Coordinates of C-alpha atoms in Angstrom, one line a residue:
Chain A
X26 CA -74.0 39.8 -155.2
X27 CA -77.7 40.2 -154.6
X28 CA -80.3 38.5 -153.3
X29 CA -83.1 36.9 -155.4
X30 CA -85.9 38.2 -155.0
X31 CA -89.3 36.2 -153.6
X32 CA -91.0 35.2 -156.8
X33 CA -87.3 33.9 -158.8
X34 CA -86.1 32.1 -155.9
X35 CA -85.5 28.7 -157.5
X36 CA -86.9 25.9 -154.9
X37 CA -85.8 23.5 -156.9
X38 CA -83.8 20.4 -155.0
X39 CA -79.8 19.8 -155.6
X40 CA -79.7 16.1 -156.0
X41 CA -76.4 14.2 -155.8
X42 CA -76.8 14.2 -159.0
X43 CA -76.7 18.1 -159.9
X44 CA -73.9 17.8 -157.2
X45 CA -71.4 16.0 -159.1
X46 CA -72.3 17.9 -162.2
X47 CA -71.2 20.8 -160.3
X48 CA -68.0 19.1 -159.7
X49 CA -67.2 18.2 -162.7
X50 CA -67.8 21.6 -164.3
X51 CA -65.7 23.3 -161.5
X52 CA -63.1 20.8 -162.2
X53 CA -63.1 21.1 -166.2
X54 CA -62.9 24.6 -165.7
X55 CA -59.7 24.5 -163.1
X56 CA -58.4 21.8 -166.0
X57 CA -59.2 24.5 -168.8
X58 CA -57.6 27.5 -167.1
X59 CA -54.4 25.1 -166.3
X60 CA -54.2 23.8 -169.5
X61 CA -54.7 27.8 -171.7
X62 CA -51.4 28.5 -169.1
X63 CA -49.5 24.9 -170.8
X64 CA -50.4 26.2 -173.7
X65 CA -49.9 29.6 -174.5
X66 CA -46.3 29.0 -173.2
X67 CA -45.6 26.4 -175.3
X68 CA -46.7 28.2 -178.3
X69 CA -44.8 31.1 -177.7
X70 CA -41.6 27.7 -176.9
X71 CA -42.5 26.7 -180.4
X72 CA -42.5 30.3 -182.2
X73 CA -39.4 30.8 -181.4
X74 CA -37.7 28.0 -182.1
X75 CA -39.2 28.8 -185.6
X76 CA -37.0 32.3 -185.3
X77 CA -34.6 29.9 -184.3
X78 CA -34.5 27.7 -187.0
X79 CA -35.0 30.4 -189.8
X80 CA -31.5 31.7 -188.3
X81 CA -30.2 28.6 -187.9
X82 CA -30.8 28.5 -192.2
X83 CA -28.2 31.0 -192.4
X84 CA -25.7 30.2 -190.2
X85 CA -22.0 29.5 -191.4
X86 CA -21.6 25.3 -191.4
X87 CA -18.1 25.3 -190.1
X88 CA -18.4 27.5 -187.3
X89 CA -19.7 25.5 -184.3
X90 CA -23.4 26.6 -182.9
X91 CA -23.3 27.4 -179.1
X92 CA -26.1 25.0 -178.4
X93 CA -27.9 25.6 -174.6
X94 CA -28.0 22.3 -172.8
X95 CA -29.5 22.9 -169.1
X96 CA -27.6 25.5 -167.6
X97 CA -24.3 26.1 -170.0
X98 CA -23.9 26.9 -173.4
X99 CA -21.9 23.9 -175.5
X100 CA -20.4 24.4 -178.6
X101 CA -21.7 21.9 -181.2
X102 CA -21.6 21.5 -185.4
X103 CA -24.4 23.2 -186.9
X104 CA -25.9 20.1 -188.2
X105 CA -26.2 18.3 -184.4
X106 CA -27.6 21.8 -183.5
X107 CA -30.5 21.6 -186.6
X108 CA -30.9 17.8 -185.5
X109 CA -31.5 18.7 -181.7
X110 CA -33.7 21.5 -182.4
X111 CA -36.1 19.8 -185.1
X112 CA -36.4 17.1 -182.3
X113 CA -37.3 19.5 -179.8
X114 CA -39.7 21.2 -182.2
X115 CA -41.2 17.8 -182.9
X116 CA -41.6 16.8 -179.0
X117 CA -43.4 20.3 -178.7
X118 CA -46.5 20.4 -181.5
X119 CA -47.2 16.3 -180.3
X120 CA -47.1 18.7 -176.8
X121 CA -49.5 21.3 -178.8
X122 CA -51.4 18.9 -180.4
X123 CA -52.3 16.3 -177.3
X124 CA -53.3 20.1 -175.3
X125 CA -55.9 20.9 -178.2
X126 CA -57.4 17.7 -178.2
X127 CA -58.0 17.6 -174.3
X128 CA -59.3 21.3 -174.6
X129 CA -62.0 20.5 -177.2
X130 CA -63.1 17.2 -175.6
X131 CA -63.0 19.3 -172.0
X132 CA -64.8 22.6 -173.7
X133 CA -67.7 19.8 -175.3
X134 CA -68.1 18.3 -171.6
X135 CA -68.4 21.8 -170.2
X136 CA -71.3 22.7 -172.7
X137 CA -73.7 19.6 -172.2
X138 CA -73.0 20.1 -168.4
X139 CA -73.6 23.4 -168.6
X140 CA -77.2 22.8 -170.7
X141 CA -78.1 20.2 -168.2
X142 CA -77.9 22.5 -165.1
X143 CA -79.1 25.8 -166.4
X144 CA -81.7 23.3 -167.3
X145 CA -82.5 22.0 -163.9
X146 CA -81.6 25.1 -161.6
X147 CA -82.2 28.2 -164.3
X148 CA -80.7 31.9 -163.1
X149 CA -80.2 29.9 -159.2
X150 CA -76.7 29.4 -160.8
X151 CA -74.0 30.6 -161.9
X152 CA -71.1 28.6 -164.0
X153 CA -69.1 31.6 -165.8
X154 CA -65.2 31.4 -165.2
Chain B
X4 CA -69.6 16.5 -142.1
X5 CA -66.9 14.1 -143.4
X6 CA -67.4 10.6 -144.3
X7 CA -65.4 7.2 -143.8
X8 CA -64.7 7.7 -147.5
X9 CA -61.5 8.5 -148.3
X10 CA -59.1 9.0 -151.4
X11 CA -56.1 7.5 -151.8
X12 CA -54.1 10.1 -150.2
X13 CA -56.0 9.6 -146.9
X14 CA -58.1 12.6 -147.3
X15 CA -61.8 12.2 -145.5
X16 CA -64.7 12.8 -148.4
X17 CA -67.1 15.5 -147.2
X18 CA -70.8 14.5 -146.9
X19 CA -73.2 15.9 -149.2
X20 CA -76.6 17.2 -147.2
X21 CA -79.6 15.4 -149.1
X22 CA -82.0 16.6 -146.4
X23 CA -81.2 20.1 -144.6
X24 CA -83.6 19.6 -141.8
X25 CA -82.3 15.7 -141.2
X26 CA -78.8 17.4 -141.5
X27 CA -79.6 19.9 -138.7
X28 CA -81.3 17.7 -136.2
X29 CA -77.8 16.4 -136.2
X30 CA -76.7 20.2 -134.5
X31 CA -80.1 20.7 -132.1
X32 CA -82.1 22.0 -134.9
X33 CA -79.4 25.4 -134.8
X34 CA -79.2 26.6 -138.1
X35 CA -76.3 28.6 -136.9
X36 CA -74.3 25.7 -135.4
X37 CA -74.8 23.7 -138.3
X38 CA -73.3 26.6 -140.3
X39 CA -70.4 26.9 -138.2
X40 CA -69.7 22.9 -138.8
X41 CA -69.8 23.8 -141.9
X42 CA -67.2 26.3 -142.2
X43 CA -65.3 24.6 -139.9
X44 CA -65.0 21.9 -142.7
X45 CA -64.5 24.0 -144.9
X46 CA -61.5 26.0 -143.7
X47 CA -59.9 22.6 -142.9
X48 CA -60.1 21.7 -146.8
X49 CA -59.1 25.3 -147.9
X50 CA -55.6 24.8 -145.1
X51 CA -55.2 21.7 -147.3
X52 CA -55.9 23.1 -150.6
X53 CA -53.0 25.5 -149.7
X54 CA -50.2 23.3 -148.6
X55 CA -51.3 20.7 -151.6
X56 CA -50.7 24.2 -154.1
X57 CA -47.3 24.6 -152.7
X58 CA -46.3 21.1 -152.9
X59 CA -47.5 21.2 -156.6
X60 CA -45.6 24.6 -157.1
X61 CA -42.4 22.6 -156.0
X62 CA -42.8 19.9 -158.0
X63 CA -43.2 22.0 -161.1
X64 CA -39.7 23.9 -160.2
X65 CA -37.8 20.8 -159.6
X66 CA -38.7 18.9 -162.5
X67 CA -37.4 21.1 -165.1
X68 CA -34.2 20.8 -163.1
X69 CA -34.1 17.5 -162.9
X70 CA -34.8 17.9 -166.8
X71 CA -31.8 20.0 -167.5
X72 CA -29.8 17.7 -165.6
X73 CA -30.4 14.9 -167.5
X74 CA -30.2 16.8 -170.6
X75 CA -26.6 17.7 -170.2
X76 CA -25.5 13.7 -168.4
X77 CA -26.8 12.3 -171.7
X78 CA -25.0 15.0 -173.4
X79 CA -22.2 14.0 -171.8
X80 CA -22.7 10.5 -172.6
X81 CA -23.2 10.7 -176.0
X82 CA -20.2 12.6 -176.9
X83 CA -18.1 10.5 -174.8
X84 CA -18.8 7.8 -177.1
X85 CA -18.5 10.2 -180.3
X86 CA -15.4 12.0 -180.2
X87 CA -12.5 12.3 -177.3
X88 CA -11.9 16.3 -178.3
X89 CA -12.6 18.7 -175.1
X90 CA -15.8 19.8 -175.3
X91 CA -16.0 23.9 -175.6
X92 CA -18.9 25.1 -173.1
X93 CA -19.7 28.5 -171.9
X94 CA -21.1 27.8 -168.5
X95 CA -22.5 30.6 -166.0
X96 CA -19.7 31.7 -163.5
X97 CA -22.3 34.4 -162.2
X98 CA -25.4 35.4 -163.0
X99 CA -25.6 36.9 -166.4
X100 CA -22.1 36.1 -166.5
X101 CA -20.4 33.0 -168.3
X102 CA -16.5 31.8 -169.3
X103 CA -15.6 29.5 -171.8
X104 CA -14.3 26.1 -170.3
X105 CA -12.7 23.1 -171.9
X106 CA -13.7 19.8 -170.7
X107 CA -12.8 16.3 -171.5
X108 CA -15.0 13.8 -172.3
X109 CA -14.2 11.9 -168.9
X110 CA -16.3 8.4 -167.7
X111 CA -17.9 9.9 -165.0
X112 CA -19.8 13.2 -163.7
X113 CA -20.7 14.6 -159.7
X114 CA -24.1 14.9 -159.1
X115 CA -25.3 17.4 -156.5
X116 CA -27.6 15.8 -153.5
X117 CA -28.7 18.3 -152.0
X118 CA -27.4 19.1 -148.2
X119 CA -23.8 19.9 -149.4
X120 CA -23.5 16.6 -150.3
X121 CA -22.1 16.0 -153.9
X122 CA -21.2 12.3 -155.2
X123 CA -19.1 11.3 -158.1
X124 CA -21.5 8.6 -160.4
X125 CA -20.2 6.7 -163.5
X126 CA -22.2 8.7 -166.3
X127 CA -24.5 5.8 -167.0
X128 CA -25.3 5.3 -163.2
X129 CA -26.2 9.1 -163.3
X130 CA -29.0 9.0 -166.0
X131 CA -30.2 6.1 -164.5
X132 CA -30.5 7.6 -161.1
X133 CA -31.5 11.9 -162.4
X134 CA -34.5 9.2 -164.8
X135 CA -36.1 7.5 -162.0
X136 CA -35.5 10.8 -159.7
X137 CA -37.7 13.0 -163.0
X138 CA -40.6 9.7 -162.9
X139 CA -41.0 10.3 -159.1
X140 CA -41.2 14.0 -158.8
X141 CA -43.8 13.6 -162.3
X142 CA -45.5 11.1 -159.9
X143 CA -45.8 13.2 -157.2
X144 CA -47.0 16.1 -159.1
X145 CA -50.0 13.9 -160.5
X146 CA -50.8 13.1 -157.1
X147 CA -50.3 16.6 -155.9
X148 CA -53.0 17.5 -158.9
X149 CA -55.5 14.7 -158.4
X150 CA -55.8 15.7 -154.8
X151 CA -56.0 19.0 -155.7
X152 CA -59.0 18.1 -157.6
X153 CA -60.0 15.9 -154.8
X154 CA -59.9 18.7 -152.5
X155 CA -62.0 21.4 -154.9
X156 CA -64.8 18.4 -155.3
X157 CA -64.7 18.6 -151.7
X158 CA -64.5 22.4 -151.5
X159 CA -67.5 22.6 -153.8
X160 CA -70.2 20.0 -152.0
X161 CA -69.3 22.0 -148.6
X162 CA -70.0 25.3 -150.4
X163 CA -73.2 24.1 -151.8
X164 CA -74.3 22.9 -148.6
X165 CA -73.8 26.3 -147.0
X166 CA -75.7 27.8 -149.5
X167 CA -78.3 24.7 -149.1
X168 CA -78.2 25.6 -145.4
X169 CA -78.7 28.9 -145.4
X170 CA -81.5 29.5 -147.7
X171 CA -83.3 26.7 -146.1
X172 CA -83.1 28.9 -142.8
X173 CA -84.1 32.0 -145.0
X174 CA -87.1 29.9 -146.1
X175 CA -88.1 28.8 -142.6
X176 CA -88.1 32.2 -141.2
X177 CA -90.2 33.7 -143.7
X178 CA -92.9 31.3 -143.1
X179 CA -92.7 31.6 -139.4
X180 CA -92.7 35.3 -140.1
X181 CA -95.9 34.5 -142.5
X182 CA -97.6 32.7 -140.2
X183 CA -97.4 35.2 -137.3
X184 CA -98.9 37.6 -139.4
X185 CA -101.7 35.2 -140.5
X186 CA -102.5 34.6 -136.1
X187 CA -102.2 38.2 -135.4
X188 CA -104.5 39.4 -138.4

């Protein structure tokens, strides 16, 4: 941190205004950093239940699948195991999909408030992450 | 430094400074009490940012208990309906270490409560009860998360009006300082 100096000291008044601006941007960017968490885990969720269902291709159909349901492992036919897991792969991209959209409209936000007070206040602020 | 303004949780909105010198006549004109107000307020925000983060943080590990739960009642419930074979399961005896059980498909299952308390529940009842237990916990985590948000808004105008504060008080003692040197040349 440093102290502006005499001549670049912005005397320029926060309104109410700028103040909720402020808040909304700090807020979008909590959202953001929340939602890249939600994401990146789900992802990963999602890539391997790919692996999953690749092997899954190749299994034996009379042997029984030991499927994971909470804590325990049951034994189920291979076809109930296919149908659970493309269900579950289905619940996760609408997951994926509904996270994109809220990160683009949220990133879009962040831009035009971002333009409207480096507008008003210049190098007097700061709005990285 | 709060207002009568309050959000649904009951938690006091903090009062944006429009004018610093109106806002200090409040505190004798002291730059430095006013500060201290201010930090005050803000340190009682942060306490409640805290315990607001760990109720969220225990919200997010019960739910996807609650989830598992329900996973395996409806399980339960659907192969109940399907089939009357035993159901193989490896369940966990220990951590990282499970046995093979055979169970029949039976009408009802025990739900734990928490306390040492476990209850036997018709299957049906079970969902029922482990679905409306998942809504409120999702509930209270959306709460827990909108006053979160609440509480950073908050956070935030307090912070600006620190900063505000203080280089209003930075500002005034500069042209004090200016002025004195204007008399004494």
């Amino acid at each position: 941190m440093r102290m502006l100096e005499k001549d670049e000291e912005a005397d320029v008044e926060v309104k109410w205004e700028d103040q909720q601006r402020i808040n909304e941007f700090s807020r979008l960017n909590n959202k953001v950093s929340d939602w890249e968490d939600q994401l990146s885990a789900k992802k990963q969720e999602k890539e391997y239940l790919e692996d999953l269902s690749g092997e899954l291709e190749l299994a034996d159909e009379d042997e029984p699948v030991k499927y994971r349901l909470g804590e325990a492992f049951v034994a189920i036919s291979l076809e109930d195991a296919q149908s659970r897991l493309e269900k579950e792969q289905d619940k996760l991209t609408e997951d994926i999909d509904a996270l994109d959209t809220k990160m683009t409209e949220a990133s879009e936000r962040m831009a035009e408030l971002k333009r409207l007070l480096y507008g008003k206040f210049g190098n007097a602020i700061n709005l990285d992450k | 430094m709060t207002t009568a303004e309050k959000n649904p949780r009951g938690i006091p909105k903090a009062l944006f400074v429009e004018d610093v010198s109106a806002f200090l006549s409040g505190y004798k004109d002291s730059t430095e009490l006013g500060l201290r107000h201010l930090q005050e307020v803000l340190s009682k925000y942060r306490f409640m940012e805290a315990n607001m983060l760990q109720r969220k943080q225990s919200m997010l590990s019960k739910i996807p208990e609650i989830e598992k739960t329900l996973q395996m009642a409806k399980y339960l419930e659907e192969r109940k309906a399907s089939s009357e074979e035993p159901i193989s399961v490896q369940y966990e005896l220990h951590d990282t270490l499970y046995a093979t059980a055979r169970v029949q498909p039976r009408e009802t299952v025990y739900l734990w409560l928490g306390a040492n308390v476990m209850l036997e529940y018709p299957i049906a009842e079970a969902i029922a009860l482990l679905t409306d237990k998942l809504e409120v916990s999702r509930r209270r985590l959306t709460h827990a998360e909108e006053d979160l948000e609440f509480l950073r808004d908050q956070i935030t105008v307090t912070e600006v009006n620190t900063a505000r504060v203080f280089n209003w008080d930075v500002k005034m003692r500069r042209q004090t300082a200016e002025t004195s040197v204007t008399v004494a040349s």
